[in-house]
Amino acid sequence: MTNKKENLKLLLSLGLAGVMVAILFWLISKLSSTLISPNTGQPSSIELSNQPSLINLGKRILVKVQTYPEKRDGVKAFGEKNFNIAVEKFTASLKNNPNDPESLIYLNNAKIARDNSESLKVAVIAPVNFDQNLAEELLRGVAQAQNEVNERGGINGKKLQIAIASAENRQDSEKLDKELVEDRSILAAVGVRPDAAIYNDKKLVLVFPVERPNQADNPENIEQNLVNNQQNIPRNNYLFHINPLYDNLIDTHARYIARQGRNIAICGDIRTSGNNSNFSSSKVLVEKYTQAIEQYGSQVISTPCNLADKNFDPKSFVDRAIETENASGFLLIPSLRSISYATKVAQEIKGRKPLFGSETMYSGKTLENAKDVEGMVVPVYWHRDLNKNNPFAENAFGLWKARVNQRTAGAYDAMQVIIAGLEKDNTREGLQKVLSNPDFSTSGATGNIMFLPSGKRQGEAFLVRIERCERCSSGTNYDFVLLNKK
């Protein structure tokens, strides 16, 4: 009887031990799934995901133009958490290519990790796989702002860490937004999103560094704008815009165009794929320009012109527009990647009629063939001569060894807004309250920045003309010259 009792106790003990071991293994597995990332101090879902993160601090090369071995070595060292080597390699890479904003961002991030500095993280959404020129322009503005604030000690002693968010394809766009808003270590983001509602819903400040013509084209947005533009109506808004509404740009330009000619021919860049963002933006832009030009008393001729059509014949279009419909001016509206096609149209015009270009033509790429577009008038939000006392343009040239444009200025100012806000409150909700305060203001490349309750910014547009010049800092014999306000 005694042996039976002892055997029963032994079995119970073994069973209890087995249960305890099972519970222990379960607890270990749960703890391992919530490991803390050493870089951010936040729970890391990135390392455990089956799919790679779309947010990057320095482990991947996204901008692959002119990639030097030192940059590849720096990225490798960053991934291995050998931050001393990463700093050394990124520094060497920048000596070879000082115009690389990605390397400068990675260098500053590596310094933060090397020194184990306290930091605040902000993300920049860079469309590297869709529009590399735009991505680099935005990254330069963000990198310059990060470099300047960290060189002066950071934001209340905390260094600014920049995460670059970039989708591999359009199917990943929604995943990118979701990843950004759910990463609580990210306090704000800079970039342009086709659908930004999730940033309001999840309470993450998003600052738009540039405007796109279709951003307010959604009927719901238009209805909201009618309400939000009333300054006495408060709104819990997390979306802020550095530049005034795109309609201001179009209105200023259309008024000038209508004074120069009665019959205007427009060349758009309308792509047939519904998945291509250029389709909606260019179509909207052509429609808005048409309405504005006709509002000021001129007409838009019916001769079709689509820069995206592979069978498009620039000579045939120009000859027909002038000879058949008496075109007295031409407006070119390309995407950034189609500027060269717009230039071919300008070559056929050959100074016979006034030439106008949309805001996308305000690019260094346009000046590469400036003799073909000499005299073209383009609308802008920013020009270095608007405020010659502002050090931004000179500092940018010293940093990048090249001129920058208004897209870089917009990204720089988006960061100035975020930095000024984080100096007062470095939480997501607190930052929103600071930026929404009617008394909030900060200065940047584009002047003094204040927001309406809607997150919009009041302001005006300006006009520039491509003119021949001597000793141009543009590196060509032509430059964008600011026209007198009229």
XYZ file of C-alpha atoms in Angstrom, residues 60-465:
406
model
C 19.694 49.094 -47.490
C 20.724 51.197 -50.462
C 17.593 52.637 -52.045
C 19.101 55.341 -54.272
C 21.395 53.266 -56.481
C 22.734 55.987 -58.783
C 26.506 56.427 -58.360
C 26.850 53.881 -55.568
C 30.462 53.764 -54.425
C 32.029 50.725 -52.665
C 32.333 52.785 -49.478
C 28.572 53.229 -49.354
C 27.991 49.498 -49.786
C 30.509 48.834 -47.021
C 28.775 51.378 -44.808
C 25.378 49.752 -45.270
C 26.888 46.336 -44.538
C 28.540 47.632 -41.358
C 25.304 49.337 -40.270
C 23.406 46.056 -40.698
C 26.017 44.277 -38.593
C 25.777 47.052 -35.960
C 29.414 47.952 -36.450
C 28.624 51.635 -36.278
C 32.225 52.900 -36.021
C 32.971 51.368 -39.414
C 29.619 52.582 -40.777
C 30.466 56.185 -39.854
C 33.887 55.855 -41.461
C 32.532 54.359 -44.695
C 29.602 56.760 -45.129
C 31.977 59.680 -44.563
C 34.277 58.341 -47.281
C 31.336 57.800 -49.640
C 30.226 61.410 -49.228
C 33.704 62.620 -50.158
C 33.296 60.801 -53.475
C 29.699 61.895 -53.979
C 28.711 64.888 -51.792
C 25.366 65.157 -53.614
C 24.041 61.904 -52.091
C 21.411 62.667 -49.412
C 20.845 59.006 -48.535
C 24.472 58.623 -47.429
C 24.246 61.767 -45.281
C 21.105 60.496 -43.552
C 22.710 57.094 -42.935
C 25.860 58.798 -41.626
C 23.893 60.808 -39.074
C 21.903 57.728 -38.046
C 25.135 55.750 -37.641
C 26.610 58.485 -35.431
C 23.528 58.340 -33.198
C 23.849 54.565 -32.845
C 27.629 54.699 -32.347
C 27.353 57.269 -29.572
C 24.253 55.625 -28.075
C 22.625 59.059 -28.163
C 19.074 59.748 -27.140
C 17.097 60.435 -30.275
C 13.731 61.319 -31.792
C 12.676 59.508 -34.957
C 10.978 61.079 -37.980
C 10.241 59.291 -41.263
C 10.526 60.578 -44.817
C 8.484 58.851 -47.523
C 10.691 58.719 -50.618
C 9.209 57.497 -53.934
C 12.544 56.002 -55.040
C 11.020 53.278 -57.215
C 8.522 55.584 -58.908
C 10.241 58.952 -59.296
C 13.889 58.880 -58.296
C 14.507 62.540 -59.114
C 11.714 63.630 -56.780
C 12.897 61.182 -54.111
C 16.419 62.605 -54.135
C 15.127 66.187 -54.080
C 13.009 65.458 -51.000
C 15.790 63.521 -49.289
C 18.189 66.448 -49.726
C 15.867 68.789 -47.879
C 15.327 66.296 -45.059
C 19.026 65.415 -44.812
C 20.079 69.067 -44.680
C 17.628 69.749 -41.851
C 18.763 66.653 -39.927
C 22.414 67.548 -40.367
C 21.928 71.132 -39.191
C 19.869 70.326 -36.094
C 22.198 67.516 -34.995
C 25.283 69.685 -35.476
C 23.818 72.208 -33.049
C 23.087 69.541 -30.433
C 19.747 68.121 -31.469
C 16.215 68.830 -30.277
C 16.471 69.666 -26.575
C 19.580 67.485 -26.442
C 18.078 64.580 -28.400
C 19.475 63.853 -31.847
C 17.190 63.601 -34.861
C 17.044 60.153 -36.414
C 15.610 59.829 -39.940
C 13.949 56.670 -41.234
C 13.520 56.399 -45.002
C 10.250 54.715 -45.981
C 10.000 53.476 -49.552
C 7.591 51.027 -51.182
C 8.958 48.510 -53.667
C 5.786 48.614 -55.766
C 2.324 50.168 -55.745
C 0.841 47.146 -54.010
C 3.080 47.915 -51.007
C 1.867 51.514 -50.731
C -0.903 50.698 -48.256
C 1.473 48.458 -46.298
C 3.930 51.349 -46.037
C 1.299 53.676 -44.561
C 0.191 51.000 -42.099
C 3.746 50.270 -40.999
C 4.488 53.950 -40.433
C 1.435 54.722 -38.321
C 1.820 51.548 -36.227
C 5.498 52.145 -35.403
C 5.077 54.221 -32.256
C 8.755 55.204 -32.257
C 8.041 57.392 -35.294
C 6.775 60.793 -34.156
C 6.021 62.378 -37.556
C 6.417 61.812 -41.283
C 7.269 63.912 -44.329
C 5.932 62.958 -47.747
C 3.090 62.921 -50.253
C 0.442 60.212 -49.993
C -2.497 59.596 -52.367
C -4.722 58.649 -49.425
C -3.639 60.177 -46.138
C -6.743 59.394 -44.061
C -4.914 56.723 -42.052
C -2.531 59.369 -40.654
C -5.452 61.271 -39.202
C -7.096 58.090 -37.942
C -3.936 56.783 -36.255
C -2.776 60.213 -35.083
C 0.554 60.564 -36.853
C 1.501 64.039 -38.112
C 2.178 64.017 -41.870
C 3.684 67.134 -43.443
C 3.381 67.503 -47.233
C 6.600 69.038 -48.634
C 5.145 69.509 -52.126
C 1.661 69.776 -53.556
C 0.101 67.676 -56.277
C -2.864 68.852 -58.373
C -5.023 65.845 -57.476
C -4.508 65.996 -53.695
C -7.739 67.944 -53.178
C -9.576 66.507 -56.172
C -11.456 63.924 -54.134
C -15.039 65.246 -53.599
C -14.779 64.423 -49.913
C -11.614 66.529 -49.619
C -13.228 69.425 -51.480
C -16.179 69.383 -49.099
C -13.832 69.250 -46.125
C -11.786 72.160 -47.467
C -14.865 74.360 -47.681
C -15.377 73.825 -43.966
C -11.781 73.712 -42.812
C -10.765 76.952 -44.503
C -13.008 78.781 -42.066
C -10.424 79.803 -39.524
C -12.795 79.888 -36.575
C -13.641 76.163 -36.832
C -11.120 73.958 -34.973
C -10.267 70.516 -36.322
C -8.304 67.566 -34.959
C -6.106 67.529 -38.058
C -2.789 65.682 -38.418
C -2.110 66.723 -42.046
C -0.111 69.891 -42.743
C 0.954 71.484 -46.034
C 4.140 73.494 -46.552
C 3.011 75.059 -49.826
C -0.247 76.896 -50.504
C -2.963 75.127 -52.490
C -1.934 74.044 -55.993
C -4.904 76.040 -57.297
C -3.067 79.237 -56.286
C -0.183 78.216 -58.512
C -2.474 77.494 -61.463
C -4.458 80.711 -61.018
C -1.374 82.943 -61.001
C 0.057 81.189 -64.042
C -3.236 81.063 -66.012
C -3.802 84.797 -65.515
C -0.369 85.503 -66.997
C -0.872 83.033 -69.876
C -4.224 84.572 -70.835
C -2.577 87.973 -71.148
C -0.006 86.612 -73.591
C -2.267 84.751 -76.033
C -5.892 84.149 -76.988
C -5.616 80.529 -78.169
C -3.534 78.229 -75.988
C -2.426 74.696 -76.889
C -1.833 72.339 -73.945
C 0.416 69.263 -73.909
C -0.385 66.912 -71.038
C 1.215 63.665 -69.885
C -1.771 61.383 -69.448
C -0.964 57.710 -69.046
C -3.486 55.000 -69.755
C -2.765 52.813 -66.724
C -5.170 53.396 -63.865
C -2.447 52.250 -61.473
C -0.110 55.051 -62.533
C -0.329 58.132 -60.341
C 0.625 60.335 -63.311
C -2.676 59.418 -64.945
C -4.888 61.193 -62.437
C -2.543 64.058 -61.606
C -1.842 65.076 -65.210
C -5.472 64.730 -66.239
C -6.595 66.867 -63.313
C -3.874 69.417 -64.014
C -4.870 69.806 -67.686
C -8.518 70.231 -66.675
C -7.714 72.802 -63.994
C -5.487 74.827 -66.321
C -8.151 74.743 -69.037
C -10.792 76.080 -66.670
C -8.516 78.792 -65.303
C -7.296 79.993 -68.719
C -10.834 80.188 -70.042
C -11.928 81.996 -66.895
C -9.465 84.762 -67.787
C -10.858 85.116 -71.294
C -8.615 82.952 -73.489
C -9.395 79.638 -75.170
C -7.740 76.230 -75.089
C -7.592 74.735 -78.564
C -8.817 71.212 -79.257
C -5.726 69.796 -81.003
C -4.760 66.811 -78.797
C -1.278 66.494 -77.321
C -0.283 63.652 -75.008
C 3.405 63.380 -74.135
C 2.804 59.847 -72.825
C 1.621 58.555 -76.217
C 4.457 56.528 -77.772
C 3.211 57.490 -81.238
C 3.092 61.213 -80.463
C 4.653 63.380 -83.200
C 5.769 66.794 -81.813
C 6.232 68.409 -85.256
C 2.824 67.345 -86.511
C 1.170 68.645 -83.348
C 2.880 72.049 -83.374
C 2.291 72.629 -87.091
C -1.374 71.691 -86.823
C -1.940 73.801 -83.696
C -0.464 76.912 -85.323
C -1.690 76.524 -88.896
C -5.136 75.022 -88.283
C -6.236 76.454 -84.930
C -4.140 79.628 -84.797
C -2.427 78.720 -81.511
C -0.863 81.812 -79.944
C 0.881 80.040 -77.035
C 1.887 76.588 -75.822
C 1.641 75.177 -72.280
C 3.697 72.046 -71.540
C 2.644 69.881 -68.567
C 5.009 66.884 -68.334
C 5.743 64.598 -65.444
C 9.264 64.940 -64.028
C 10.408 61.928 -66.013
C 8.914 63.276 -69.267
C 10.631 66.670 -69.321
C 12.760 65.526 -72.269
C 9.605 64.821 -74.313
C 8.270 68.292 -73.529
C 11.598 69.706 -74.707
C 11.065 68.057 -78.101
C 7.791 69.970 -78.466
C 9.606 73.186 -77.567
C 12.202 72.452 -80.253
C 9.441 72.439 -82.867
C 7.992 75.731 -81.626
C 11.427 77.341 -82.067
C 10.434 80.663 -80.577
C 7.493 81.144 -82.945
C 5.001 81.455 -80.063
C 5.152 82.167 -76.319
C 6.048 79.101 -74.281
C 4.813 78.165 -70.809
C 5.587 75.214 -68.544
C 3.961 73.736 -65.455
C 5.680 73.653 -62.072
C 7.339 70.332 -62.961
C 9.501 72.183 -65.487
C 11.146 74.058 -62.594
C 13.964 71.540 -62.556
C 17.669 71.354 -63.255
C 16.838 68.763 -65.904
C 15.013 71.464 -67.892
C 18.136 73.625 -67.938
C 20.169 70.809 -69.491
C 18.485 71.688 -72.806
C 17.579 75.254 -71.921
C 18.332 76.696 -75.371
C 15.212 74.878 -76.606
C 12.998 76.333 -73.872
C 14.480 79.817 -73.576
C 11.756 82.286 -72.619
C 9.503 79.670 -71.016
C 7.531 81.029 -68.032
C 6.959 78.662 -65.101
C 5.035 79.100 -61.809
C 6.889 78.492 -58.525
C 6.403 78.622 -54.768
C 10.053 79.318 -53.998
C 13.020 80.974 -55.678
C 16.375 81.737 -54.108
C 15.991 85.453 -54.977
C 12.669 85.857 -53.180
C 14.506 86.413 -49.911
C 18.219 86.914 -50.432
C 18.788 87.224 -46.677
C 17.640 83.631 -46.165
C 20.738 81.378 -45.833
C 19.030 78.176 -47.033
C 20.057 78.299 -50.711
C 23.673 79.189 -49.946
C 23.930 76.515 -47.238
C 22.381 73.947 -49.565
C 24.908 74.735 -52.304
C 27.756 74.400 -49.821
C 26.449 71.042 -48.614
C 25.473 69.420 -51.922
C 27.912 71.226 -54.230
C 24.933 71.874 -56.491
C 21.820 74.024 -56.714
C 18.552 72.816 -55.207
C 14.962 73.523 -56.221
C 11.663 74.238 -54.504
C 10.953 70.560 -53.819
C 14.104 70.394 -51.706
C 13.139 73.693 -50.046
C 9.687 72.268 -49.275
C 11.140 69.134 -47.680
C 13.568 71.250 -45.660
C 10.702 73.406 -44.394
C 8.599 70.349 -43.570
C 11.414 69.308 -41.260
C 11.712 72.821 -39.798
C 8.033 72.630 -38.855
C 8.456 69.224 -37.213
C 11.660 70.228 -35.409
C 10.038 73.407 -34.041
C 7.043 71.391 -32.887
C 9.104 68.647 -31.229
C 11.038 71.269 -29.293
C 7.793 72.051 -27.473
C 6.326 68.542 -27.242
C 7.931 65.318 -28.473
C 4.827 63.121 -28.435
C 2.600 62.427 -31.431
C -0.486 64.029 -29.946
C 1.487 66.887 -28.421
C 3.156 67.687 -31.745
C -0.245 67.917 -33.437
C -1.492 70.339 -30.798
C 1.591 72.535 -31.177
C 1.280 72.756 -34.978
C -2.477 73.377 -34.756
C -2.069 76.263 -32.337
C -2.979 79.549 -34.118
C 0.098 81.130 -32.535
C 2.501 78.555 -33.968
C 5.009 79.859 -36.491
C 8.531 79.056 -37.614
C 10.827 80.270 -40.335
C 12.273 78.266 -43.202
C 13.471 78.446 -46.773
C 10.020 79.545 -47.945
C 9.651 82.251 -45.297
C 7.461 82.372 -42.202
C 5.268 79.277 -41.849
C 1.855 79.291 -40.170
C -1.116 76.981 -40.664
C -4.862 77.375 -40.882
C -6.921 74.957 -38.733
C -7.262 72.849 -41.891
C -3.493 72.349 -42.007
C -3.256 74.460 -45.166
C -0.854 77.339 -45.506
C -1.732 80.733 -46.813
C 0.574 82.106 -49.473
C 1.062 83.065 -53.085
C 2.790 81.813 -56.202
C 5.448 83.503 -58.334
C 6.637 83.292 -61.920
C 10.111 82.614 -63.316
C 11.407 82.744 -66.879
